[in-house]
């Protein structure tokens, strides 16, 4: 079964010529497009398409190098522009063998509707098609949409793409970190091993016997696993940072009141919760007005 082409559409409140320049100039293009680490135009030969080389870093010191051709551009009477291209790579580590697509620019009032549609052939037969369907095509579609929103924000608000990506990935890493913290502290010391200090703290705070205290610790552990899941799936993470800015000082104070000797312990509540408090402040400010792939239209009307 043939896969659907990738389609991305986004209105940008900027003149068409500004959008055209940001997407056709290779130095400007590589700055906002997450799919490319570098784009180099080759000397143009009269009567031939504009050729270029691209490189994409995929991590662990590996990269994918490929070629592309700007087949041509069309300027219609209504002021819209279209740019078509082919691209591909001979490197076996790339799932993409060769692709083709276009960019279209429609002037609407003082803004521009910028859209793309492209498709590609994959390597490795049915295995490659399965990987593409389940993982790669959704990922490359998401990367394209996120890149379009980064372009939009750079033209409308003046924030450099590099700064946007720094905030975006910093916020993503911090969310994963807090997800791990809540997951670990809910699972290991409360549900699996039930650390004696966890039980003792609940006994002293609520005046419970040993059995009831252990049950309460288990409930708290389940609650912390739920918080970890919220960090993973809840989109408005600034709300979570605000909650933690209230929660961590309260947890620190209650721990010290219930077990004062913890102050002298290594990795005590003051240093540990204090570090999480500071990270929550940083995360709160980094996560303001992040670029998002959800701002793009993903299907043609």
PDB file of C-alpha atoms in Angstrom:
ATOM      1  CA  UNK A   1       0.000   0.000   0.000  1.00  0.00           C
ATOM      2  CA  UNK A   2       1.443   3.350  -1.084  1.00  0.00           C
ATOM      3  CA  UNK A   3       2.076   5.833   1.698  1.00  0.00           C
ATOM      4  CA  UNK A   4       0.507   9.282   1.706  1.00  0.00           C
ATOM      5  CA  UNK A   5       2.748  12.136   0.694  1.00  0.00           C
ATOM      6  CA  UNK A   6       3.902  14.444   3.480  1.00  0.00           C
ATOM      7  CA  UNK A   7       1.936  17.688   3.411  1.00  0.00           C
ATOM      8  CA  UNK A   8       2.622  20.718   5.631  1.00  0.00           C
ATOM      9  CA  UNK A   9       0.876  24.107   5.435  1.00  0.00           C
ATOM     10  CA  UNK A  10       1.349  27.166   7.609  1.00  0.00           C
ATOM     11  CA  UNK A  11       0.300  30.832   7.352  1.00  0.00           C
ATOM     12  CA  UNK A  12       3.184  33.234   8.033  1.00  0.00           C
ATOM     13  CA  UNK A  13       2.543  36.902   8.738  1.00  0.00           C
ATOM     14  CA  UNK A  14       5.381  38.127   6.515  1.00  0.00           C
ATOM     15  CA  UNK A  15       5.719  39.272   2.890  1.00  0.00           C
ATOM     16  CA  UNK A  16       6.090  36.537   0.310  1.00  0.00           C
ATOM     17  CA  UNK A  17       9.548  37.796  -0.699  1.00  0.00           C
ATOM     18  CA  UNK A  18      10.798  37.449   2.893  1.00  0.00           C
ATOM     19  CA  UNK A  19       9.571  33.842   3.061  1.00  0.00           C
ATOM     20  CA  UNK A  20      11.049  33.145  -0.377  1.00  0.00           C
ATOM     21  CA  UNK A  21      14.458  34.497   0.652  1.00  0.00           C
ATOM     22  CA  UNK A  22      14.490  32.552   3.938  1.00  0.00           C
ATOM     23  CA  UNK A  23      13.758  29.304   2.124  1.00  0.00           C
ATOM     24  CA  UNK A  24      15.785  29.744  -1.068  1.00  0.00           C
ATOM     25  CA  UNK A  25      19.000  31.101   0.455  1.00  0.00           C
ATOM     26  CA  UNK A  26      20.937  27.969   1.555  1.00  0.00           C
ATOM     27  CA  UNK A  27      22.523  29.651   4.599  1.00  0.00           C
ATOM     28  CA  UNK A  28      19.151  30.879   5.832  1.00  0.00           C
ATOM     29  CA  UNK A  29      17.458  27.597   4.954  1.00  0.00           C
ATOM     30  CA  UNK A  30      19.844  25.362   6.904  1.00  0.00           C
ATOM     31  CA  UNK A  31      19.395  27.573   9.980  1.00  0.00           C
ATOM     32  CA  UNK A  32      15.678  26.827  10.432  1.00  0.00           C
ATOM     33  CA  UNK A  33      15.197  23.428   8.765  1.00  0.00           C
ATOM     34  CA  UNK A  34      15.734  20.636  11.295  1.00  0.00           C
ATOM     35  CA  UNK A  35      16.147  18.098   8.505  1.00  0.00           C
ATOM     36  CA  UNK A  36      19.435  19.575   7.256  1.00  0.00           C
ATOM     37  CA  UNK A  37      22.687  20.375   9.050  1.00  0.00           C
ATOM     38  CA  UNK A  38      24.231  22.056   6.011  1.00  0.00           C
ATOM     39  CA  UNK A  39      23.205  22.944   2.451  1.00  0.00           C
ATOM     40  CA  UNK A  40      25.776  23.896  -0.193  1.00  0.00           C
ATOM     41  CA  UNK A  41      24.824  25.165  -3.637  1.00  0.00           C
ATOM     42  CA  UNK A  42      27.092  23.989  -6.461  1.00  0.00           C
ATOM     43  CA  UNK A  43      28.146  26.296  -9.319  1.00  0.00           C
ATOM     44  CA  UNK A  44      25.230  26.547 -11.683  1.00  0.00           C
ATOM     45  CA  UNK A  45      25.616  25.266 -15.236  1.00  0.00           C
ATOM     46  CA  UNK A  46      23.682  27.147 -17.884  1.00  0.00           C
ATOM     47  CA  UNK A  47      20.611  25.203 -18.976  1.00  0.00           C
ATOM     48  CA  UNK A  48      20.754  22.814 -16.027  1.00  0.00           C
ATOM     49  CA  UNK A  49      18.887  22.794 -12.683  1.00  0.00           C
ATOM     50  CA  UNK A  50      20.522  24.365  -9.634  1.00  0.00           C
ATOM     51  CA  UNK A  51      22.297  21.499  -7.847  1.00  0.00           C
ATOM     52  CA  UNK A  52      23.165  21.349  -4.179  1.00  0.00           C
ATOM     53  CA  UNK A  53      24.646  19.029  -1.598  1.00  0.00           C
ATOM     54  CA  UNK A  54      23.154  18.509   1.834  1.00  0.00           C
ATOM     55  CA  UNK A  55      24.288  16.905   5.051  1.00  0.00           C
ATOM     56  CA  UNK A  56      22.230  15.732   8.014  1.00  0.00           C
ATOM     57  CA  UNK A  57      23.835  14.836  11.319  1.00  0.00           C
ATOM     58  CA  UNK A  58      22.049  11.872  12.908  1.00  0.00           C
ATOM     59  CA  UNK A  59      24.069  11.590  16.112  1.00  0.00           C
ATOM     60  CA  UNK A  60      26.962   9.507  17.440  1.00  0.00           C
ATOM     61  CA  UNK A  61      29.291  11.151  14.930  1.00  0.00           C
ATOM     62  CA  UNK A  62      27.275   9.841  11.969  1.00  0.00           C
ATOM     63  CA  UNK A  63      25.770  11.868   9.164  1.00  0.00           C
ATOM     64  CA  UNK A  64      23.938  11.388   5.888  1.00  0.00           C
ATOM     65  CA  UNK A  65      25.138  13.249   2.809  1.00  0.00           C
ATOM     66  CA  UNK A  66      22.976  13.623  -0.254  1.00  0.00           C
ATOM     67  CA  UNK A  67      22.280  15.615  -3.385  1.00  0.00           C
ATOM     68  CA  UNK A  68      19.443  17.770  -4.589  1.00  0.00           C
ATOM     69  CA  UNK A  69      18.260  19.652  -7.656  1.00  0.00           C
ATOM     70  CA  UNK A  70      16.000  22.675  -7.799  1.00  0.00           C
ATOM     71  CA  UNK A  71      14.121  21.590 -10.896  1.00  0.00           C
ATOM     72  CA  UNK A  72      12.533  24.981 -11.420  1.00  0.00           C
ATOM     73  CA  UNK A  73      10.293  27.681 -10.070  1.00  0.00           C
ATOM     74  CA  UNK A  74       7.029  29.119 -11.353  1.00  0.00           C
ATOM     75  CA  UNK A  75       5.661  32.596 -10.717  1.00  0.00           C
ATOM     76  CA  UNK A  76       1.933  32.851 -11.444  1.00  0.00           C
ATOM     77  CA  UNK A  77      -0.034  35.959 -12.358  1.00  0.00           C
ATOM     78  CA  UNK A  78      -1.680  36.117  -8.934  1.00  0.00           C
ATOM     79  CA  UNK A  79       1.732  36.566  -7.303  1.00  0.00           C
ATOM     80  CA  UNK A  80       2.131  33.029  -5.934  1.00  0.00           C
ATOM     81  CA  UNK A  81       5.377  31.119  -6.433  1.00  0.00           C
ATOM     82  CA  UNK A  82       6.226  27.433  -6.632  1.00  0.00           C
ATOM     83  CA  UNK A  83       9.636  25.782  -6.324  1.00  0.00           C
ATOM     84  CA  UNK A  84      10.122  22.115  -7.240  1.00  0.00           C
ATOM     85  CA  UNK A  85      13.013  19.847  -6.361  1.00  0.00           C
ATOM     86  CA  UNK A  86      14.449  16.342  -6.397  1.00  0.00           C
ATOM     87  CA  UNK A  87      16.681  14.925  -3.689  1.00  0.00           C
ATOM     88  CA  UNK A  88      18.319  11.675  -2.722  1.00  0.00           C
ATOM     89  CA  UNK A  89      21.403   9.911  -1.406  1.00  0.00           C
ATOM     90  CA  UNK A  90      23.468   6.873  -2.297  1.00  0.00           C
ATOM     91  CA  UNK A  91      24.414   6.161   1.311  1.00  0.00           C
ATOM     92  CA  UNK A  92      23.002   2.874   2.552  1.00  0.00           C
ATOM     93  CA  UNK A  93      22.455   4.190   6.081  1.00  0.00           C
ATOM     94  CA  UNK A  94      19.724   6.437   4.731  1.00  0.00           C
ATOM     95  CA  UNK A  95      16.244   4.948   4.508  1.00  0.00           C
ATOM     96  CA  UNK A  96      15.408   7.472   1.787  1.00  0.00           C
ATOM     97  CA  UNK A  97      16.680   6.553  -1.677  1.00  0.00           C
ATOM     98  CA  UNK A  98      15.236   9.395  -3.735  1.00  0.00           C
ATOM     99  CA  UNK A  99      12.381  11.867  -3.387  1.00  0.00           C
ATOM    100  CA  UNK A 100      10.648  14.742  -5.041  1.00  0.00           C
ATOM    101  CA  UNK A 101       8.394  17.570  -3.935  1.00  0.00           C
ATOM    102  CA  UNK A 102       7.618  21.266  -4.073  1.00  0.00           C
ATOM    103  CA  UNK A 103       7.225  24.419  -2.015  1.00  0.00           C
ATOM    104  CA  UNK A 104       4.402  26.828  -2.725  1.00  0.00           C
ATOM    105  CA  UNK A 105       4.072  30.425  -1.590  1.00  0.00           C
ATOM    106  CA  UNK A 106       0.647  32.125  -1.713  1.00  0.00           C
ATOM    107  CA  UNK A 107       0.429  35.813  -0.862  1.00  0.00           C
ATOM    108  CA  UNK A 108      -2.707  36.496   1.191  1.00  0.00           C
ATOM    109  CA  UNK A 109      -3.055  40.092   2.283  1.00  0.00           C
ATOM    110  CA  UNK A 110       0.064  41.065   4.232  1.00  0.00           C
ATOM    111  CA  UNK A 111       0.929  37.439   4.950  1.00  0.00           C
ATOM    112  CA  UNK A 112       1.994  34.318   3.096  1.00  0.00           C
ATOM    113  CA  UNK A 113       0.637  30.788   3.132  1.00  0.00           C
ATOM    114  CA  UNK A 114       3.696  28.557   2.884  1.00  0.00           C
ATOM    115  CA  UNK A 115       3.189  24.872   2.100  1.00  0.00           C
ATOM    116  CA  UNK A 116       5.095  21.837   0.975  1.00  0.00           C
ATOM    117  CA  UNK A 117       4.239  18.403  -0.305  1.00  0.00           C
ATOM    118  CA  UNK A 118       6.837  15.724  -0.925  1.00  0.00           C
ATOM    119  CA  UNK A 119       7.285  11.977  -1.151  1.00  0.00           C
ATOM    120  CA  UNK A 120      10.209   9.589  -1.418  1.00  0.00           C
ATOM    121  CA  UNK A 121      11.205   6.018  -2.203  1.00  0.00           C
ATOM    122  CA  UNK A 122      12.771   3.881   0.518  1.00  0.00           C
ATOM    123  CA  UNK A 123      15.412   1.176   0.657  1.00  0.00           C
ATOM    124  CA  UNK A 124      15.293  -2.374   2.051  1.00  0.00           C
ATOM    125  CA  UNK A 125      12.055  -3.555   0.483  1.00  0.00           C
ATOM    126  CA  UNK A 126       9.139  -4.483   2.734  1.00  0.00           C
ATOM    127  CA  UNK A 127      11.222  -4.005   5.893  1.00  0.00           C
ATOM    128  CA  UNK A 128      12.094  -0.456   4.838  1.00  0.00           C
ATOM    129  CA  UNK A 129       8.468   0.299   4.002  1.00  0.00           C
ATOM    130  CA  UNK A 130       7.352  -1.004   7.406  1.00  0.00           C
ATOM    131  CA  UNK A 131       9.926   1.145   9.230  1.00  0.00           C
ATOM    132  CA  UNK A 132       8.888   4.124   7.150  1.00  0.00           C
ATOM    133  CA  UNK A 133       5.185   3.625   7.872  1.00  0.00           C
ATOM    134  CA  UNK A 134       5.527   3.086  11.618  1.00  0.00           C
ATOM    135  CA  UNK A 135       8.412   5.384  12.548  1.00  0.00           C
ATOM    136  CA  UNK A 136      10.306   7.332   9.914  1.00  0.00           C
ATOM    137  CA  UNK A 137       7.505   9.039   7.970  1.00  0.00           C
ATOM    138  CA  UNK A 138       5.742  10.325  11.116  1.00  0.00           C
ATOM    139  CA  UNK A 139       9.123  11.544  12.425  1.00  0.00           C
ATOM    140  CA  UNK A 140      10.164  13.344   9.227  1.00  0.00           C
ATOM    141  CA  UNK A 141       6.683  14.862   8.927  1.00  0.00           C
ATOM    142  CA  UNK A 142       6.912  16.129  12.516  1.00  0.00           C
ATOM    143  CA  UNK A 143      10.407  17.546  11.868  1.00  0.00           C
ATOM    144  CA  UNK A 144       9.148  19.368   8.778  1.00  0.00           C
ATOM    145  CA  UNK A 145       6.187  20.857  10.644  1.00  0.00           C
ATOM    146  CA  UNK A 146       8.352  21.928  13.579  1.00  0.00           C
ATOM    147  CA  UNK A 147      10.821  23.538  11.173  1.00  0.00           C
ATOM    148  CA  UNK A 148       8.015  25.473   9.477  1.00  0.00           C
ATOM    149  CA  UNK A 149       6.900  26.862  12.833  1.00  0.00           C
ATOM    150  CA  UNK A 150      10.500  27.848  13.671  1.00  0.00           C
ATOM    151  CA  UNK A 151      10.650  29.687  10.329  1.00  0.00           C
ATOM    152  CA  UNK A 152       7.332  31.395  11.079  1.00  0.00           C
ATOM    153  CA  UNK A 153       8.478  32.591  14.500  1.00  0.00           C
ATOM    154  CA  UNK A 154      11.830  33.797  13.188  1.00  0.00           C
ATOM    155  CA  UNK A 155      10.118  35.939  10.535  1.00  0.00           C
ATOM    156  CA  UNK A 156       7.271  37.184  12.736  1.00  0.00           C
ATOM    157  CA  UNK A 157       9.029  37.642  16.087  1.00  0.00           C
ATOM    158  CA  UNK A 158      12.695  37.927  15.133  1.00  0.00           C
ATOM    159  CA  UNK A 159      13.946  35.092  17.373  1.00  0.00           C
ATOM    160  CA  UNK A 160      16.849  33.251  15.760  1.00  0.00           C
ATOM    161  CA  UNK A 161      16.149  29.599  14.832  1.00  0.00           C
ATOM    162  CA  UNK A 162      19.171  28.469  16.859  1.00  0.00           C
ATOM    163  CA  UNK A 163      17.724  30.075  19.995  1.00  0.00           C
ATOM    164  CA  UNK A 164      14.327  28.475  19.363  1.00  0.00           C
ATOM    165  CA  UNK A 165      15.800  25.005  18.967  1.00  0.00           C
ATOM    166  CA  UNK A 166      17.925  25.462  22.082  1.00  0.00           C
ATOM    167  CA  UNK A 167      14.841  26.290  24.148  1.00  0.00           C
ATOM    168  CA  UNK A 168      12.778  23.538  22.529  1.00  0.00           C
ATOM    169  CA  UNK A 169      15.249  20.704  23.133  1.00  0.00           C
ATOM    170  CA  UNK A 170      16.275  22.022  26.562  1.00  0.00           C
ATOM    171  CA  UNK A 171      12.631  21.984  27.576  1.00  0.00           C
ATOM    172  CA  UNK A 172      12.166  18.476  26.144  1.00  0.00           C
ATOM    173  CA  UNK A 173      15.204  17.127  28.014  1.00  0.00           C
ATOM    174  CA  UNK A 174      14.083  18.758  31.248  1.00  0.00           C
ATOM    175  CA  UNK A 175      10.628  17.209  30.893  1.00  0.00           C
ATOM    176  CA  UNK A 176      12.194  13.772  30.421  1.00  0.00           C
ATOM    177  CA  UNK A 177      14.421  14.398  33.432  1.00  0.00           C
ATOM    178  CA  UNK A 178      11.483  15.255  35.727  1.00  0.00           C
ATOM    179  CA  UNK A 179       9.561  12.288  34.343  1.00  0.00           C
ATOM    180  CA  UNK A 180      12.490  10.063  35.331  1.00  0.00           C
ATOM    181  CA  UNK A 181      12.815  11.653  38.806  1.00  0.00           C
ATOM    182  CA  UNK A 182       9.166  11.079  39.705  1.00  0.00           C
ATOM    183  CA  UNK A 183       9.160   7.610  38.152  1.00  0.00           C
ATOM    184  CA  UNK A 184      12.311   6.515  40.001  1.00  0.00           C
ATOM    185  CA  UNK A 185      11.251   7.883  43.378  1.00  0.00           C
ATOM    186  CA  UNK A 186       7.807   6.373  43.035  1.00  0.00           C
ATOM    187  CA  UNK A 187       9.001   2.936  41.942  1.00  0.00           C
ATOM    188  CA  UNK A 188      12.288   2.217  43.732  1.00  0.00           C
ATOM    189  CA  UNK A 189      12.133   3.549  47.336  1.00  0.00           C
ATOM    190  CA  UNK A 190       8.338   3.324  47.688  1.00  0.00           C
ATOM    191  CA  UNK A 191       6.980   0.358  45.722  1.00  0.00           C
ATOM    192  CA  UNK A 192       9.863  -2.074  45.238  1.00  0.00           C
ATOM    193  CA  UNK A 193      12.105  -1.650  48.285  1.00  0.00           C
ATOM    194  CA  UNK A 194      10.051   0.564  50.613  1.00  0.00           C
ATOM    195  CA  UNK A 195      12.959   2.394  52.199  1.00  0.00           C
ATOM    196  CA  UNK A 196      12.677   2.531  56.038  1.00  0.00           C
ATOM    197  CA  UNK A 197      12.938   6.333  56.062  1.00  0.00           C
ATOM    198  CA  UNK A 198       9.943   6.609  53.735  1.00  0.00           C
ATOM    199  CA  UNK A 199       7.864   4.459  56.090  1.00  0.00           C
ATOM    200  CA  UNK A 200       9.191   6.192  59.227  1.00  0.00           C
ATOM    201  CA  UNK A 201       8.344   9.623  57.841  1.00  0.00           C
ATOM    202  CA  UNK A 202       4.734   8.623  57.164  1.00  0.00           C
ATOM    203  CA  UNK A 203       4.419   6.979  60.595  1.00  0.00           C
ATOM    204  CA  UNK A 204       5.628  10.144  62.318  1.00  0.00           C
ATOM    205  CA  UNK A 205       3.600  12.535  60.165  1.00  0.00           C
ATOM    206  CA  UNK A 206       0.261  10.680  60.349  1.00  0.00           C
ATOM    207  CA  UNK A 207       0.656   8.674  63.556  1.00  0.00           C
ATOM    208  CA  UNK A 208       0.050   5.337  61.827  1.00  0.00           C
ATOM    209  CA  UNK A 209       1.178   1.839  62.648  1.00  0.00           C
ATOM    210  CA  UNK A 210       3.749   0.018  60.529  1.00  0.00           C
ATOM    211  CA  UNK A 211       1.298  -1.746  58.213  1.00  0.00           C
ATOM    212  CA  UNK A 212      -0.828   1.297  57.476  1.00  0.00           C
ATOM    213  CA  UNK A 213       2.274   3.418  56.937  1.00  0.00           C
ATOM    214  CA  UNK A 214       3.549   0.932  54.357  1.00  0.00           C
ATOM    215  CA  UNK A 215       0.202   1.047  52.556  1.00  0.00           C
ATOM    216  CA  UNK A 216       0.304   4.839  52.469  1.00  0.00           C
ATOM    217  CA  UNK A 217       3.866   4.767  51.102  1.00  0.00           C
ATOM    218  CA  UNK A 218       2.664   2.465  48.330  1.00  0.00           C
ATOM    219  CA  UNK A 219      -0.174   4.862  47.478  1.00  0.00           C
ATOM    220  CA  UNK A 220       2.263   7.761  47.360  1.00  0.00           C
ATOM    221  CA  UNK A 221       4.490   5.692  45.077  1.00  0.00           C
ATOM    222  CA  UNK A 222       1.584   5.081  42.690  1.00  0.00           C
ATOM    223  CA  UNK A 223       0.828   8.809  42.785  1.00  0.00           C
ATOM    224  CA  UNK A 224       4.402   9.657  41.852  1.00  0.00           C
ATOM    225  CA  UNK A 225       4.240   7.225  38.927  1.00  0.00           C
ATOM    226  CA  UNK A 226       1.122   9.086  37.784  1.00  0.00           C
ATOM    227  CA  UNK A 227       3.005  12.387  38.006  1.00  0.00           C
ATOM    228  CA  UNK A 228       5.757  10.850  35.852  1.00  0.00           C
ATOM    229  CA  UNK A 229       3.147   9.902  33.245  1.00  0.00           C
ATOM    230  CA  UNK A 230       1.728  13.436  33.327  1.00  0.00           C
ATOM    231  CA  UNK A 231       5.195  14.839  32.657  1.00  0.00           C
ATOM    232  CA  UNK A 232       5.432  12.560  29.658  1.00  0.00           C
ATOM    233  CA  UNK A 233       2.060  13.300  28.066  1.00  0.00           C
ATOM    234  CA  UNK A 234       0.726  16.629  29.388  1.00  0.00           C
ATOM    235  CA  UNK A 235       1.414  19.375  26.852  1.00  0.00           C
ATOM    236  CA  UNK A 236       1.125  22.514  28.999  1.00  0.00           C
ATOM    237  CA  UNK A 237       4.259  21.826  30.999  1.00  0.00           C
ATOM    238  CA  UNK A 238       4.516  25.359  32.357  1.00  0.00           C
ATOM    239  CA  UNK A 239       1.630  24.391  34.642  1.00  0.00           C
ATOM    240  CA  UNK A 240       3.697  21.496  35.977  1.00  0.00           C
ATOM    241  CA  UNK A 241       6.702  23.729  36.608  1.00  0.00           C
ATOM    242  CA  UNK A 242       4.521  26.132  38.578  1.00  0.00           C
ATOM    243  CA  UNK A 243       3.158  23.290  40.705  1.00  0.00           C
ATOM    244  CA  UNK A 244       6.689  22.079  41.412  1.00  0.00           C
ATOM    245  CA  UNK A 245       7.797  25.579  42.425  1.00  0.00           C
ATOM    246  CA  UNK A 246       5.254  25.304  45.238  1.00  0.00           C
ATOM    247  CA  UNK A 247       5.689  21.597  45.922  1.00  0.00           C
ATOM    248  CA  UNK A 248       9.460  21.295  46.335  1.00  0.00           C
ATOM    249  CA  UNK A 249       9.819  23.912  49.114  1.00  0.00           C
ATOM    250  CA  UNK A 250       6.907  22.261  50.971  1.00  0.00           C
ATOM    251  CA  UNK A 251       8.458  18.797  50.592  1.00  0.00           C
ATOM    252  CA  UNK A 252      11.804  20.114  51.807  1.00  0.00           C
ATOM    253  CA  UNK A 253      10.290  21.813  54.846  1.00  0.00           C
ATOM    254  CA  UNK A 254       8.156  18.808  55.815  1.00  0.00           C
ATOM    255  CA  UNK A 255      11.131  16.419  55.513  1.00  0.00           C
ATOM    256  CA  UNK A 256      13.286  18.573  57.784  1.00  0.00           C
ATOM    257  CA  UNK A 257      10.503  18.992  60.354  1.00  0.00           C
ATOM    258  CA  UNK A 258       9.765  15.261  60.494  1.00  0.00           C
ATOM    259  CA  UNK A 259      13.385  14.038  60.407  1.00  0.00           C
ATOM    260  CA  UNK A 260      15.739  16.910  61.388  1.00  0.00           C
ATOM    261  CA  UNK A 261      18.814  14.683  61.185  1.00  0.00           C
ATOM    262  CA  UNK A 262      18.400  14.561  57.392  1.00  0.00           C
ATOM    263  CA  UNK A 263      20.032  17.998  57.245  1.00  0.00           C
ATOM    264  CA  UNK A 264      23.451  16.441  57.865  1.00  0.00           C
ATOM    265  CA  UNK A 265      22.945  13.539  55.447  1.00  0.00           C
ATOM    266  CA  UNK A 266      24.618  13.470  52.002  1.00  0.00           C
ATOM    267  CA  UNK A 267      22.232  14.381  49.168  1.00  0.00           C
ATOM    268  CA  UNK A 268      19.790  15.683  51.737  1.00  0.00           C
ATOM    269  CA  UNK A 269      16.389  17.273  50.981  1.00  0.00           C
ATOM    270  CA  UNK A 270      17.839  20.798  51.041  1.00  0.00           C
ATOM    271  CA  UNK A 271      20.378  20.191  48.274  1.00  0.00           C
ATOM    272  CA  UNK A 272      18.301  17.698  46.253  1.00  0.00           C
ATOM    273  CA  UNK A 273      14.968  19.525  46.327  1.00  0.00           C
ATOM    274  CA  UNK A 274      16.790  22.831  46.007  1.00  0.00           C
ATOM    275  CA  UNK A 275      18.378  21.660  42.768  1.00  0.00           C
ATOM    276  CA  UNK A 276      14.988  20.503  41.464  1.00  0.00           C
ATOM    277  CA  UNK A 277      13.503  23.862  42.459  1.00  0.00           C
ATOM    278  CA  UNK A 278      16.138  25.776  40.466  1.00  0.00           C
ATOM    279  CA  UNK A 279      15.668  23.480  37.462  1.00  0.00           C
ATOM    280  CA  UNK A 280      11.930  24.104  37.664  1.00  0.00           C
ATOM    281  CA  UNK A 281      12.545  27.855  37.471  1.00  0.00           C
ATOM    282  CA  UNK A 282      14.782  27.401  34.429  1.00  0.00           C
ATOM    283  CA  UNK A 283      12.285  25.038  32.820  1.00  0.00           C
ATOM    284  CA  UNK A 284       9.418  27.461  33.420  1.00  0.00           C
ATOM    285  CA  UNK A 285      11.149  30.288  31.550  1.00  0.00           C
ATOM    286  CA  UNK A 286      12.616  28.083  28.810  1.00  0.00           C
ATOM    287  CA  UNK A 287       9.215  26.569  28.019  1.00  0.00           C
ATOM    288  CA  UNK A 288       7.515  29.887  27.263  1.00  0.00           C
ATOM    289  CA  UNK A 289       6.110  30.111  23.718  1.00  0.00           C
ATOM    290  CA  UNK A 290       7.974  27.117  22.301  1.00  0.00           C
ATOM    291  CA  UNK A 291       7.798  26.232  18.599  1.00  0.00           C
ATOM    292  CA  UNK A 292       5.423  23.369  17.909  1.00  0.00           C
ATOM    293  CA  UNK A 293       4.562  21.112  14.994  1.00  0.00           C
ATOM    294  CA  UNK A 294       0.914  21.302  16.031  1.00  0.00           C
ATOM    295  CA  UNK A 295       0.580  24.799  14.549  1.00  0.00           C
ATOM    296  CA  UNK A 296       0.787  23.363  11.019  1.00  0.00           C
ATOM    297  CA  UNK A 297      -1.954  21.929   8.886  1.00  0.00           C
ATOM    298  CA  UNK A 298      -0.965  18.367   7.973  1.00  0.00           C
ATOM    299  CA  UNK A 299      -3.588  17.436   5.376  1.00  0.00           C
ATOM    300  CA  UNK A 300      -4.662  19.159   2.190  1.00  0.00           C
ATOM    301  CA  UNK A 301      -8.210  20.516   2.223  1.00  0.00           C
TER     302      UNK A 301
END
